PDB file of C-alpha atoms in Angstrom:
ATOM      1  CA  MET A  15     -49.465 -49.210 -38.029  1.00  0.00           C
ATOM      2  CA  PRO A  16     -46.563 -51.059 -39.670  1.00  0.00           C
ATOM      3  CA  ILE A  17     -44.508 -53.080 -37.056  1.00  0.00           C
ATOM      4  CA  PRO A  18     -41.182 -51.264 -37.890  1.00  0.00           C
ATOM      5  CA  LEU A  19     -42.935 -47.977 -37.129  1.00  0.00           C
ATOM      6  CA  VAL A  20     -44.212 -49.338 -33.751  1.00  0.00           C
ATOM      7  CA  ILE A  21     -40.617 -50.639 -32.952  1.00  0.00           C
ATOM      8  CA  LEU A  22     -39.242 -47.119 -33.753  1.00  0.00           C
ATOM      9  CA  ALA A  23     -41.828 -45.588 -31.479  1.00  0.00           C
ATOM     10  CA  VAL A  24     -40.757 -47.825 -28.625  1.00  0.00           C
ATOM     11  CA  LEU A  25     -37.158 -46.991 -29.254  1.00  0.00           C
ATOM     12  CA  ILE A  26     -37.939 -43.235 -28.975  1.00  0.00           C
ATOM     13  CA  LEU A  27     -39.658 -43.815 -25.662  1.00  0.00           C
ATOM     14  CA  LEU A  28     -36.872 -45.958 -24.291  1.00  0.00           C
ATOM     15  CA  GLY A  29     -34.244 -43.580 -25.416  1.00  0.00           C
ATOM     16  CA  ALA A  30     -35.786 -40.558 -23.834  1.00  0.00           C
ATOM     17  CA  ASN A  31     -36.320 -42.464 -20.536  1.00  0.00           C
ATOM     18  CA  MET A  32     -32.711 -43.812 -20.566  1.00  0.00           C
ATOM     19  CA  LEU A  33     -31.254 -40.285 -21.159  1.00  0.00           C
ATOM     20  CA  VAL A  34     -33.241 -38.748 -18.268  1.00  0.00           C
ATOM     21  CA  ALA A  35     -32.544 -41.669 -15.888  1.00  0.00           C
ATOM     22  CA  SER A  36     -28.778 -41.299 -16.575  1.00  0.00           C
ATOM     23  CA  SER A  37     -28.852 -37.786 -15.195  1.00  0.00           C
ATOM     24  CA  ALA A  38     -29.213 -39.071 -11.607  1.00  0.00           C
ATOM     25  CA  ASP A  39     -26.467 -41.737 -11.892  1.00  0.00           C
ATOM     26  CA  SER A  40     -22.869 -40.990 -11.211  1.00  0.00           C
ATOM     27  CA  ASP A  41     -21.687 -43.839 -13.397  1.00  0.00           C
ATOM     28  CA  SER A  42     -23.869 -43.154 -16.517  1.00  0.00           C
ATOM     29  CA  ALA A  43     -21.046 -44.012 -18.987  1.00  0.00           C
ATOM     30  CA  ALA A  44     -22.537 -47.397 -19.694  1.00  0.00           C
ATOM     31  CA  THR A  45     -25.805 -45.789 -20.587  1.00  0.00           C
ATOM     32  CA  PHE A  46     -24.227 -43.438 -22.994  1.00  0.00           C
ATOM     33  CA  PHE A  47     -22.087 -46.186 -24.478  1.00  0.00           C
ATOM     34  CA  MET A  48     -25.350 -48.156 -25.141  1.00  0.00           C
ATOM     35  CA  LEU A  49     -27.111 -45.269 -26.616  1.00  0.00           C
ATOM     36  CA  ILE A  50     -24.295 -44.182 -28.952  1.00  0.00           C
ATOM     37  CA  PHE A  51     -23.012 -47.562 -30.008  1.00  0.00           C
ATOM     38  CA  PHE A  52     -26.210 -49.622 -30.010  1.00  0.00           C
ATOM     39  CA  GLY A  53     -29.239 -47.236 -29.737  1.00  0.00           C
ATOM     40  CA  PHE A  54     -28.188 -44.797 -32.441  1.00  0.00           C
ATOM     41  CA  PRO A  55     -27.381 -47.281 -35.109  1.00  0.00           C
ATOM     42  CA  THR A  56     -30.561 -49.305 -34.348  1.00  0.00           C
ATOM     43  CA  PHE A  57     -32.520 -46.041 -34.441  1.00  0.00           C
ATOM     44  CA  ILE A  58     -31.161 -45.282 -37.940  1.00  0.00           C
ATOM     45  CA  VAL A  59     -31.884 -48.729 -39.270  1.00  0.00           C
ATOM     46  CA  MET A  60     -35.414 -48.597 -37.889  1.00  0.00           C
ATOM     47  CA  CYS A  61     -35.978 -45.212 -39.454  1.00  0.00           C
ATOM     48  CA  PHE A  62     -35.153 -46.561 -42.835  1.00  0.00           C
ATOM     49  CA  TRP A  63     -36.963 -49.815 -42.312  1.00  0.00           C
ATOM     50  CA  SER A  64     -40.060 -47.991 -41.050  1.00  0.00           C
ATOM     51  CA  SER A  65     -40.028 -45.420 -43.825  1.00  0.00           C
ATOM     52  CA  PHE A  66     -40.068 -48.249 -46.344  1.00  0.00           C
ATOM     53  CA  ALA A  67     -42.661 -50.274 -44.518  1.00  0.00           C
ATOM     54  CA  THR A  68     -44.874 -47.142 -44.050  1.00  0.00           C
ATOM     55  CA  ALA A  69     -44.654 -46.203 -47.726  1.00  0.00           C
ATOM     56  CA  SER A  70     -45.619 -49.820 -48.634  1.00  0.00           C
ATOM     57  CA  ALA A  71     -48.512 -49.714 -46.221  1.00  0.00           C
ATOM     58  CA  VAL A  72     -49.766 -46.406 -47.597  1.00  0.00           C
ATOM     59  CA  LYS A  73     -49.414 -47.714 -51.208  1.00  0.00           C
ATOM     60  CA  ARG A  74     -51.491 -50.841 -50.319  1.00  0.00           C
ATOM     61  CA  GLY A  75     -54.062 -48.648 -48.420  1.00  0.00           C
ATOM     62  CA  ARG A  76     -53.586 -50.138 -45.021  1.00  0.00           C
ATOM     63  CA  THR A  77     -52.769 -46.680 -43.437  1.00  0.00           C
ATOM     64  CA  SER A  78     -52.552 -43.069 -44.545  1.00  0.00           C
ATOM     65  CA  LEU A  79     -49.834 -40.513 -44.148  1.00  0.00           C
ATOM     66  CA  LYS A  80     -52.206 -38.492 -41.975  1.00  0.00           C
ATOM     67  CA  ARG A  81     -52.719 -41.363 -39.531  1.00  0.00           C
ATOM     68  CA  THR A  82     -48.875 -42.086 -39.546  1.00  0.00           C
ATOM     69  CA  ALA A  83     -48.128 -38.482 -38.799  1.00  0.00           C
ATOM     70  CA  ARG A  84     -50.624 -38.376 -35.895  1.00  0.00           C
ATOM     71  CA  PHE A  85     -49.098 -41.524 -34.506  1.00  0.00           C
ATOM     72  CA  LEU A  86     -45.555 -40.323 -34.605  1.00  0.00           C
ATOM     73  CA  GLY A  87     -46.689 -36.868 -33.223  1.00  0.00           C
ATOM     74  CA  LEU A  88     -48.422 -38.686 -30.276  1.00  0.00           C
ATOM     75  CA  VAL A  89     -45.224 -40.725 -29.753  1.00  0.00           C
ATOM     76  CA  VAL A  90     -43.017 -37.652 -29.549  1.00  0.00           C
ATOM     77  CA  ILE A  91     -45.462 -35.885 -27.237  1.00  0.00           C
ATOM     78  CA  ILE A  92     -45.636 -38.864 -24.969  1.00  0.00           C
ATOM     79  CA  ALA A  93     -41.834 -39.236 -25.037  1.00  0.00           C
ATOM     80  CA  PHE A  94     -41.348 -35.643 -23.985  1.00  0.00           C
ATOM     81  CA  ASP A  95     -44.093 -35.713 -21.347  1.00  0.00           C
ATOM     82  CA  THR A  96     -42.675 -38.999 -19.865  1.00  0.00           C
ATOM     83  CA  ALA A  97     -39.138 -37.575 -19.898  1.00  0.00           C
ATOM     84  CA  ALA A  98     -40.307 -34.321 -18.273  1.00  0.00           C
ATOM     85  CA  PHE A  99     -42.132 -36.192 -15.472  1.00  0.00           C
ATOM     86  CA  ARG A 100     -39.180 -38.444 -14.945  1.00  0.00           C
ATOM     87  CA  TRP A 101     -36.842 -35.364 -14.962  1.00  0.00           C
ATOM     88  CA  HIS A 102     -38.994 -33.617 -12.349  1.00  0.00           C
ATOM     89  CA  SER A 103     -38.976 -36.682 -10.000  1.00  0.00           C
ATOM     90  CA  LEU A 104     -35.207 -37.003 -10.382  1.00  0.00           C
ATOM     91  CA  HIS A 105     -34.511 -33.165 -10.030  1.00  0.00           C
ATOM     92  CA  PRO A 106     -36.877 -31.622  -7.388  1.00  0.00           C
ATOM     93  CA  LYS A 107     -36.723 -27.868  -7.339  1.00  0.00           C
ATOM     94  CA  GLU A 108     -36.266 -27.805  -3.498  1.00  0.00           C
ATOM     95  CA  ILE A 109     -33.208 -30.186  -3.531  1.00  0.00           C
ATOM     96  CA  THR A 110     -30.179 -29.849  -5.776  1.00  0.00           C
ATOM     97  CA  TYR A 111     -27.216 -32.186  -6.025  1.00  0.00           C
ATOM     98  CA  GLU A 112     -23.838 -32.347  -7.764  1.00  0.00           C
ATOM     99  CA  PHE A 113     -21.678 -35.362  -8.507  1.00  0.00           C
ATOM    100  CA  ASP A 114     -17.912 -35.041  -8.037  1.00  0.00           C
ATOM    101  CA  TYR A 115     -15.359 -37.634  -9.060  1.00  0.00           C
ATOM    102  CA  GLY A 116     -12.048 -38.785  -7.689  1.00  0.00           C
ATOM    103  CA  GLN A 117      -8.886 -38.854  -9.835  1.00  0.00           C
ATOM    104  CA  SER A 118      -8.978 -42.648 -10.212  1.00  0.00           C
ATOM    105  CA  GLY A 119     -12.582 -42.587 -11.418  1.00  0.00           C
ATOM    106  CA  THR A 120     -13.555 -45.300  -8.831  1.00  0.00           C
ATOM    107  CA  TRP A 121     -14.552 -42.762  -6.141  1.00  0.00           C
ATOM    108  CA  HIS A 122     -17.737 -40.762  -6.583  1.00  0.00           C
ATOM    109  CA  GLU A 123     -19.362 -38.210  -4.281  1.00  0.00           C
ATOM    110  CA  VAL A 124     -22.684 -36.474  -4.275  1.00  0.00           C
ATOM    111  CA  GLN A 125     -23.385 -33.260  -2.357  1.00  0.00           C
ATOM    112  CA  PHE A 126     -26.970 -32.298  -1.676  1.00  0.00           C
ATOM    113  CA  ARG A 127     -28.204 -28.799  -1.103  1.00  0.00           C
ATOM    114  CA  SER A 128     -31.670 -27.685  -0.150  1.00  0.00           C
ATOM    115  CA  VAL A 129     -33.520 -24.414  -0.516  1.00  0.00           C
ATOM    116  CA  GLU A 130     -34.873 -23.090   2.757  1.00  0.00           C
ATOM    117  CA  GLY A 131     -36.769 -19.977   2.285  1.00  0.00           C
ATOM    118  CA  GLU A 132     -34.542 -17.775   0.165  1.00  0.00           C
ATOM    119  CA  LYS A 133     -31.188 -19.376   1.007  1.00  0.00           C
ATOM    120  CA  THR A 134     -29.547 -22.629  -0.051  1.00  0.00           C
ATOM    121  CA  ILE A 135     -28.056 -24.644   2.729  1.00  0.00           C
ATOM    122  CA  GLU A 136     -25.548 -27.540   2.584  1.00  0.00           C
ATOM    123  CA  GLY A 137     -27.109 -30.844   2.850  1.00  0.00           C
ATOM    124  CA  PRO A 138     -25.949 -34.381   3.269  1.00  0.00           C
ATOM    125  CA  TRP A 139     -22.826 -35.709   1.392  1.00  0.00           C
ATOM    126  CA  VAL A 140     -22.459 -39.385   0.329  1.00  0.00           C
ATOM    127  CA  GLY A 141     -19.315 -40.922  -1.069  1.00  0.00           C
ATOM    128  CA  GLY A 142     -18.858 -44.375  -2.778  1.00  0.00           C
ATOM    129  CA  HIS A 143     -19.068 -45.825  -6.253  1.00  0.00           C
ATOM    130  CA  PRO A 144     -21.384 -45.858  -8.140  1.00  0.00           C
ATOM    131  CA  LEU A 145     -24.134 -43.543  -6.838  1.00  0.00           C
ATOM    132  CA  LYS A 146     -27.630 -43.472  -8.148  1.00  0.00           C
ATOM    133  CA  VAL A 147     -29.936 -40.807  -6.594  1.00  0.00           C
ATOM    134  CA  SER A 148     -33.705 -40.825  -6.118  1.00  0.00           C
ATOM    135  CA  PHE A 149     -36.175 -38.758  -4.022  1.00  0.00           C
ATOM    136  CA  PRO A 150     -38.967 -40.910  -2.628  1.00  0.00           C
ATOM    137  CA  ASP A 151     -41.146 -39.919   0.257  1.00  0.00           C
ATOM    138  CA  LEU A 152     -39.668 -42.357   2.887  1.00  0.00           C
ATOM    139  CA  ASN A 153     -41.598 -41.234   6.060  1.00  0.00           C
ATOM    140  CA  SER A 154     -44.848 -40.374   4.275  1.00  0.00           C
ATOM    141  CA  ASP A 155     -44.840 -36.682   5.353  1.00  0.00           C
ATOM    142  CA  GLY A 156     -45.365 -35.235   1.852  1.00  0.00           C
ATOM    143  CA  HIS A 157     -41.776 -34.142   1.389  1.00  0.00           C
ATOM    144  CA  GLN A 158     -39.254 -35.665  -0.850  1.00  0.00           C
ATOM    145  CA  ASP A 159     -36.489 -37.435   0.950  1.00  0.00           C
ATOM    146  CA  ILE A 160     -33.077 -38.683  -0.350  1.00  0.00           C
ATOM    147  CA  ARG A 161     -32.058 -42.226  -1.374  1.00  0.00           C
ATOM    148  CA  VAL A 162     -28.680 -43.103  -2.778  1.00  0.00           C
ATOM    149  CA  ARG A 163     -28.047 -46.598  -4.058  1.00  0.00           C
ATOM    150  CA  GLY A 164     -25.078 -48.462  -5.637  1.00  0.00           C
ATOM    151  CA  ARG A 165     -23.774 -51.989  -5.715  1.00  0.00           C
ATOM    152  CA  GLY A 166     -26.049 -53.300  -3.091  1.00  0.00           C
ATOM    153  CA  ARG A 167     -25.453 -50.410  -0.688  1.00  0.00           C
ATOM    154  CA  ILE A 168     -27.961 -47.766   0.271  1.00  0.00           C
ATOM    155  CA  ALA A 169     -28.121 -44.475   2.229  1.00  0.00           C
ATOM    156  CA  GLU A 170     -31.395 -42.683   3.113  1.00  0.00           C
ATOM    157  CA  TYR A 171     -31.993 -39.325   4.553  1.00  0.00           C
ATOM    158  CA  ALA A 172     -35.299 -38.007   5.710  1.00  0.00           C
ATOM    159  CA  TYR A 173     -36.258 -34.270   5.293  1.00  0.00           C
ATOM    160  CA  LEU A 174     -37.195 -32.452   8.429  1.00  0.00           C
ATOM    161  CA  PRO A 175     -38.818 -29.221   7.379  1.00  0.00           C
ATOM    162  CA  ASP A 176     -39.820 -27.994  10.842  1.00  0.00           C
ATOM    163  CA  SER A 177     -36.468 -28.639  12.605  1.00  0.00           C
ATOM    164  CA  ASP A 178     -35.761 -26.351  15.515  1.00  0.00           C
ATOM    165  CA  GLY A 179     -31.993 -26.681  15.096  1.00  0.00           C
ATOM    166  CA  PRO A 180     -29.591 -26.441  12.121  1.00  0.00           C
ATOM    167  CA  SER A 181     -30.452 -29.989  10.956  1.00  0.00           C
ATOM    168  CA  TYR A 182     -32.817 -30.303   8.029  1.00  0.00           C
ATOM    169  CA  TRP A 183     -31.907 -33.968   7.198  1.00  0.00           C
ATOM    170  CA  HIS A 184     -31.744 -37.065   9.289  1.00  0.00           C
ATOM    171  CA  LEU A 185     -29.857 -40.288   8.495  1.00  0.00           C
ATOM    172  CA  ILE A 186     -32.355 -43.205   8.431  1.00  0.00           C
ATOM    173  CA  LEU A 187     -30.312 -45.932   6.907  1.00  0.00           C
ATOM    174  CA  ASN A 188     -26.710 -46.366   5.761  1.00  0.00           C
ATOM    175  CA  GLU A 189     -25.466 -49.701   4.393  1.00  0.00           C
ATOM    176  CA  GLY A 190     -21.853 -49.334   3.254  1.00  0.00           C
ATOM    177  CA  PHE A 191     -21.577 -45.636   2.055  1.00  0.00           C
ATOM    178  CA  LEU A 192     -19.467 -42.944   3.627  1.00  0.00           C
ATOM    179  CA  VAL A 193     -21.821 -40.265   4.734  1.00  0.00           C
ATOM    180  CA  SER A 194     -21.319 -36.720   6.151  1.00  0.00           C
ATOM    181  CA  TYR A 195     -23.782 -34.259   7.567  1.00  0.00           C
ATOM    182  CA  PRO A 196     -22.360 -32.345  10.552  1.00  0.00           C
ATOM    183  CA  PRO A 197     -25.709 -30.936  11.805  1.00  0.00           C
ATOM    184  CA  ASP A 198     -26.933 -34.473  12.148  1.00  0.00           C
ATOM    185  CA  GLY A 199     -23.691 -35.571  13.978  1.00  0.00           C
ATOM    186  CA  HIS A 200     -22.056 -37.349  10.996  1.00  0.00           C
ATOM    187  CA  TYR A 201     -18.548 -36.288   9.929  1.00  0.00           C
ATOM    188  CA  TYR A 202     -16.287 -37.484   7.198  1.00  0.00           C
ATOM    189  CA  PRO A 203     -13.154 -35.588   6.534  1.00  0.00           C
TER     190      PRO A 203
END
């Protein structure tokens, strides 16, 4: 494959991953700025360069259009599959979340909700700036837990599926964020 075509394929994979990753970040303006002002022009330039390089390679007999089409088709399929897998890991169906922003733009909040049976219940709330959400299995019980990071701070909640009381989440770690989850005994006005 011509080198410009391979570079274009890498750009497609990176762009798809960046777009999906930015969906779990309350401060994704920098990602969108990079994609719009650097990624898109680079993508356009690489499209032109790779089209000329591919035409030259086909003309010289180093590759064929069929092989090039298969390569690009494979790249698009891998990009969609990777983005779908990443999206699923950042947006589990049992846990939903919603970012909220203060008027100054320097205060961000994330409110989690979980689906218990047929009803949706309020989960933990975390406030700070910026907030990046992920859902690792912190206590190795097979259930996704909550991790919020930003500027060296971290807050982690473990999911308690078999809780006897109203608490379905338990605060494991909080280093610098404001947190609130009344059933676990944490209040923030």
